[in-house]
Amino acid sequence: MFVREAGHGPLVVLCHGWPELSYSWRHQIAALAAAGFRVAAPDMRGFGRTAAPADIGAYTIFDTVGDMVALVAALGEKKAMI
């Protein structure tokens, strides 16, 4: 999963919608980092630089939630504001 990161502090995860990319959050990433937050903005499953599973069944809300839970854990955190 491709993730744009910036800042230090409590973790904020910015999830884009369809058909956006993490790049859409560039201004918010800078502002939140300047305000004292650690910001992570992934390219969601199937978008941008993140892998796109061929199986259409791999795009459920449960998969999306699982991706975000895994991202928070991979960043070494136990909780985040999403």
PDB file of C-alpha atoms in Angstrom:
ATOM      1  CA  MET A   1       0.000   0.000   0.000  1.00  0.00           C
ATOM      2  CA  PHE A   2       1.363   3.383  -0.984  1.00  0.00           C
ATOM      3  CA  VAL A   3       1.076   5.931   1.854  1.00  0.00           C
ATOM      4  CA  ARG A   4       1.928   9.632   2.011  1.00  0.00           C
ATOM      5  CA  GLU A   5       3.155  10.494   5.525  1.00  0.00           C
ATOM      6  CA  ALA A   6       4.026  13.671   7.378  1.00  0.00           C
ATOM      7  CA  GLY A   7       4.324  15.032  10.890  1.00  0.00           C
ATOM      8  CA  HIS A   8       4.571  13.716  14.429  1.00  0.00           C
ATOM      9  CA  GLY A   9       1.929  13.312  17.111  1.00  0.00           C
ATOM     10  CA  PRO A  10      -1.444  11.579  17.263  1.00  0.00           C
ATOM     11  CA  LEU A  11      -2.149   9.622  14.082  1.00  0.00           C
ATOM     12  CA  VAL A  12      -4.711  10.867  11.566  1.00  0.00           C
ATOM     13  CA  VAL A  13      -5.514   8.616   8.584  1.00  0.00           C
ATOM     14  CA  LEU A  14      -7.056  10.343   5.566  1.00  0.00           C
ATOM     15  CA  CYS A  15      -9.077   7.966   3.364  1.00  0.00           C
ATOM     16  CA  HIS A  16      -9.964   9.195  -0.115  1.00  0.00           C
ATOM     17  CA  GLY A  17     -13.111   8.306  -1.998  1.00  0.00           C
ATOM     18  CA  TRP A  18     -13.699   7.213  -5.571  1.00  0.00           C
ATOM     19  CA  PRO A  19     -12.064   8.154  -7.938  1.00  0.00           C
ATOM     20  CA  GLU A  20      -9.509  10.095  -5.901  1.00  0.00           C
ATOM     21  CA  LEU A  21      -5.928   9.443  -4.702  1.00  0.00           C
ATOM     22  CA  SER A  22      -3.905  10.266  -1.599  1.00  0.00           C
ATOM     23  CA  TYR A  23      -2.603  13.273  -3.563  1.00  0.00           C
ATOM     24  CA  SER A  24      -6.038  14.859  -3.139  1.00  0.00           C
ATOM     25  CA  TRP A  25      -5.215  15.341   0.548  1.00  0.00           C
ATOM     26  CA  ARG A  26      -1.886  17.186  -0.028  1.00  0.00           C
ATOM     27  CA  HIS A  27      -3.060  20.498   1.447  1.00  0.00           C
ATOM     28  CA  GLN A  28      -4.749  18.868   4.446  1.00  0.00           C
ATOM     29  CA  ILE A  29      -1.656  16.710   5.066  1.00  0.00           C
ATOM     30  CA  ALA A  30       0.533  19.806   5.346  1.00  0.00           C
ATOM     31  CA  ALA A  31      -1.951  21.665   7.560  1.00  0.00           C
ATOM     32  CA  LEU A  32      -2.517  18.734   9.930  1.00  0.00           C
ATOM     33  CA  ALA A  33       1.216  18.031  10.219  1.00  0.00           C
ATOM     34  CA  ALA A  34       1.825  21.712  11.025  1.00  0.00           C
ATOM     35  CA  ALA A  35      -0.884  21.475  13.699  1.00  0.00           C
ATOM     36  CA  GLY A  36       0.972  18.663  15.491  1.00  0.00           C
ATOM     37  CA  PHE A  37      -0.466  15.489  13.994  1.00  0.00           C
ATOM     38  CA  ARG A  38       1.112  12.491  12.334  1.00  0.00           C
ATOM     39  CA  VAL A  39      -0.730  12.107   9.038  1.00  0.00           C
ATOM     40  CA  ALA A  40      -1.018   9.035   6.820  1.00  0.00           C
ATOM     41  CA  ALA A  41      -2.903   9.220   3.529  1.00  0.00           C
ATOM     42  CA  PRO A  42      -2.929   5.934   1.607  1.00  0.00           C
ATOM     43  CA  ASP A  43      -3.828   5.273  -1.979  1.00  0.00           C
ATOM     44  CA  MET A  44      -6.734   2.969  -1.200  1.00  0.00           C
ATOM     45  CA  ARG A  45      -6.976  -0.581  -2.578  1.00  0.00           C
ATOM     46  CA  GLY A  46      -7.027  -0.487  -6.379  1.00  0.00           C
ATOM     47  CA  PHE A  47      -6.103   3.199  -6.687  1.00  0.00           C
ATOM     48  CA  GLY A  48      -2.893   5.019  -7.608  1.00  0.00           C
ATOM     49  CA  ARG A  49       0.252   3.209  -6.522  1.00  0.00           C
ATOM     50  CA  THR A  50      -1.555   0.587  -4.405  1.00  0.00           C
ATOM     51  CA  ALA A  51      -2.163  -2.908  -5.795  1.00  0.00           C
ATOM     52  CA  ALA A  52      -5.439  -3.637  -7.572  1.00  0.00           C
ATOM     53  CA  PRO A  53      -6.706  -7.170  -6.923  1.00  0.00           C
ATOM     54  CA  ALA A  54      -8.272  -8.725 -10.036  1.00  0.00           C
ATOM     55  CA  ASP A  55     -11.063 -10.327  -7.995  1.00  0.00           C
ATOM     56  CA  ILE A  56     -13.928  -7.836  -7.721  1.00  0.00           C
ATOM     57  CA  GLY A  57     -14.912  -9.573  -4.481  1.00  0.00           C
ATOM     58  CA  ALA A  58     -11.762  -8.112  -2.877  1.00  0.00           C
ATOM     59  CA  TYR A  59     -13.281  -4.611  -2.718  1.00  0.00           C
ATOM     60  CA  THR A  60     -15.835  -4.960   0.075  1.00  0.00           C
ATOM     61  CA  ILE A  61     -16.154  -2.560   2.983  1.00  0.00           C
ATOM     62  CA  PHE A  62     -14.692  -5.326   5.145  1.00  0.00           C
ATOM     63  CA  ASP A  63     -11.567  -5.383   2.966  1.00  0.00           C
ATOM     64  CA  THR A  64     -11.274  -1.599   3.183  1.00  0.00           C
ATOM     65  CA  VAL A  65     -11.624  -1.648   6.974  1.00  0.00           C
ATOM     66  CA  GLY A  66      -9.082  -4.475   7.162  1.00  0.00           C
ATOM     67  CA  ASP A  67      -6.654  -2.439   5.068  1.00  0.00           C
ATOM     68  CA  MET A  68      -6.979   0.535   7.434  1.00  0.00           C
ATOM     69  CA  VAL A  69      -6.571  -1.632  10.555  1.00  0.00           C
ATOM     70  CA  ALA A  70      -3.452  -3.180   8.983  1.00  0.00           C
ATOM     71  CA  LEU A  71      -2.117   0.269   8.058  1.00  0.00           C
ATOM     72  CA  VAL A  72      -2.498   1.591  11.605  1.00  0.00           C
ATOM     73  CA  ALA A  73      -0.707  -1.508  12.942  1.00  0.00           C
ATOM     74  CA  ALA A  74       2.054  -1.247  10.306  1.00  0.00           C
ATOM     75  CA  LEU A  75       2.658   2.334  11.422  1.00  0.00           C
ATOM     76  CA  GLY A  76       3.224   1.035  14.957  1.00  0.00           C
ATOM     77  CA  GLU A  77       0.047   2.553  16.368  1.00  0.00           C
ATOM     78  CA  LYS A  78      -2.938   1.063  18.186  1.00  0.00           C
ATOM     79  CA  LYS A  79      -5.424   3.815  17.396  1.00  0.00           C
ATOM     80  CA  ALA A  80      -5.977   6.608  14.907  1.00  0.00           C
ATOM     81  CA  MET A  81      -8.441   9.282  13.910  1.00  0.00           C
ATOM     82  CA  ILE A  82      -9.891   8.407  10.514  1.00  0.00           C
TER      83      ILE A  82
END
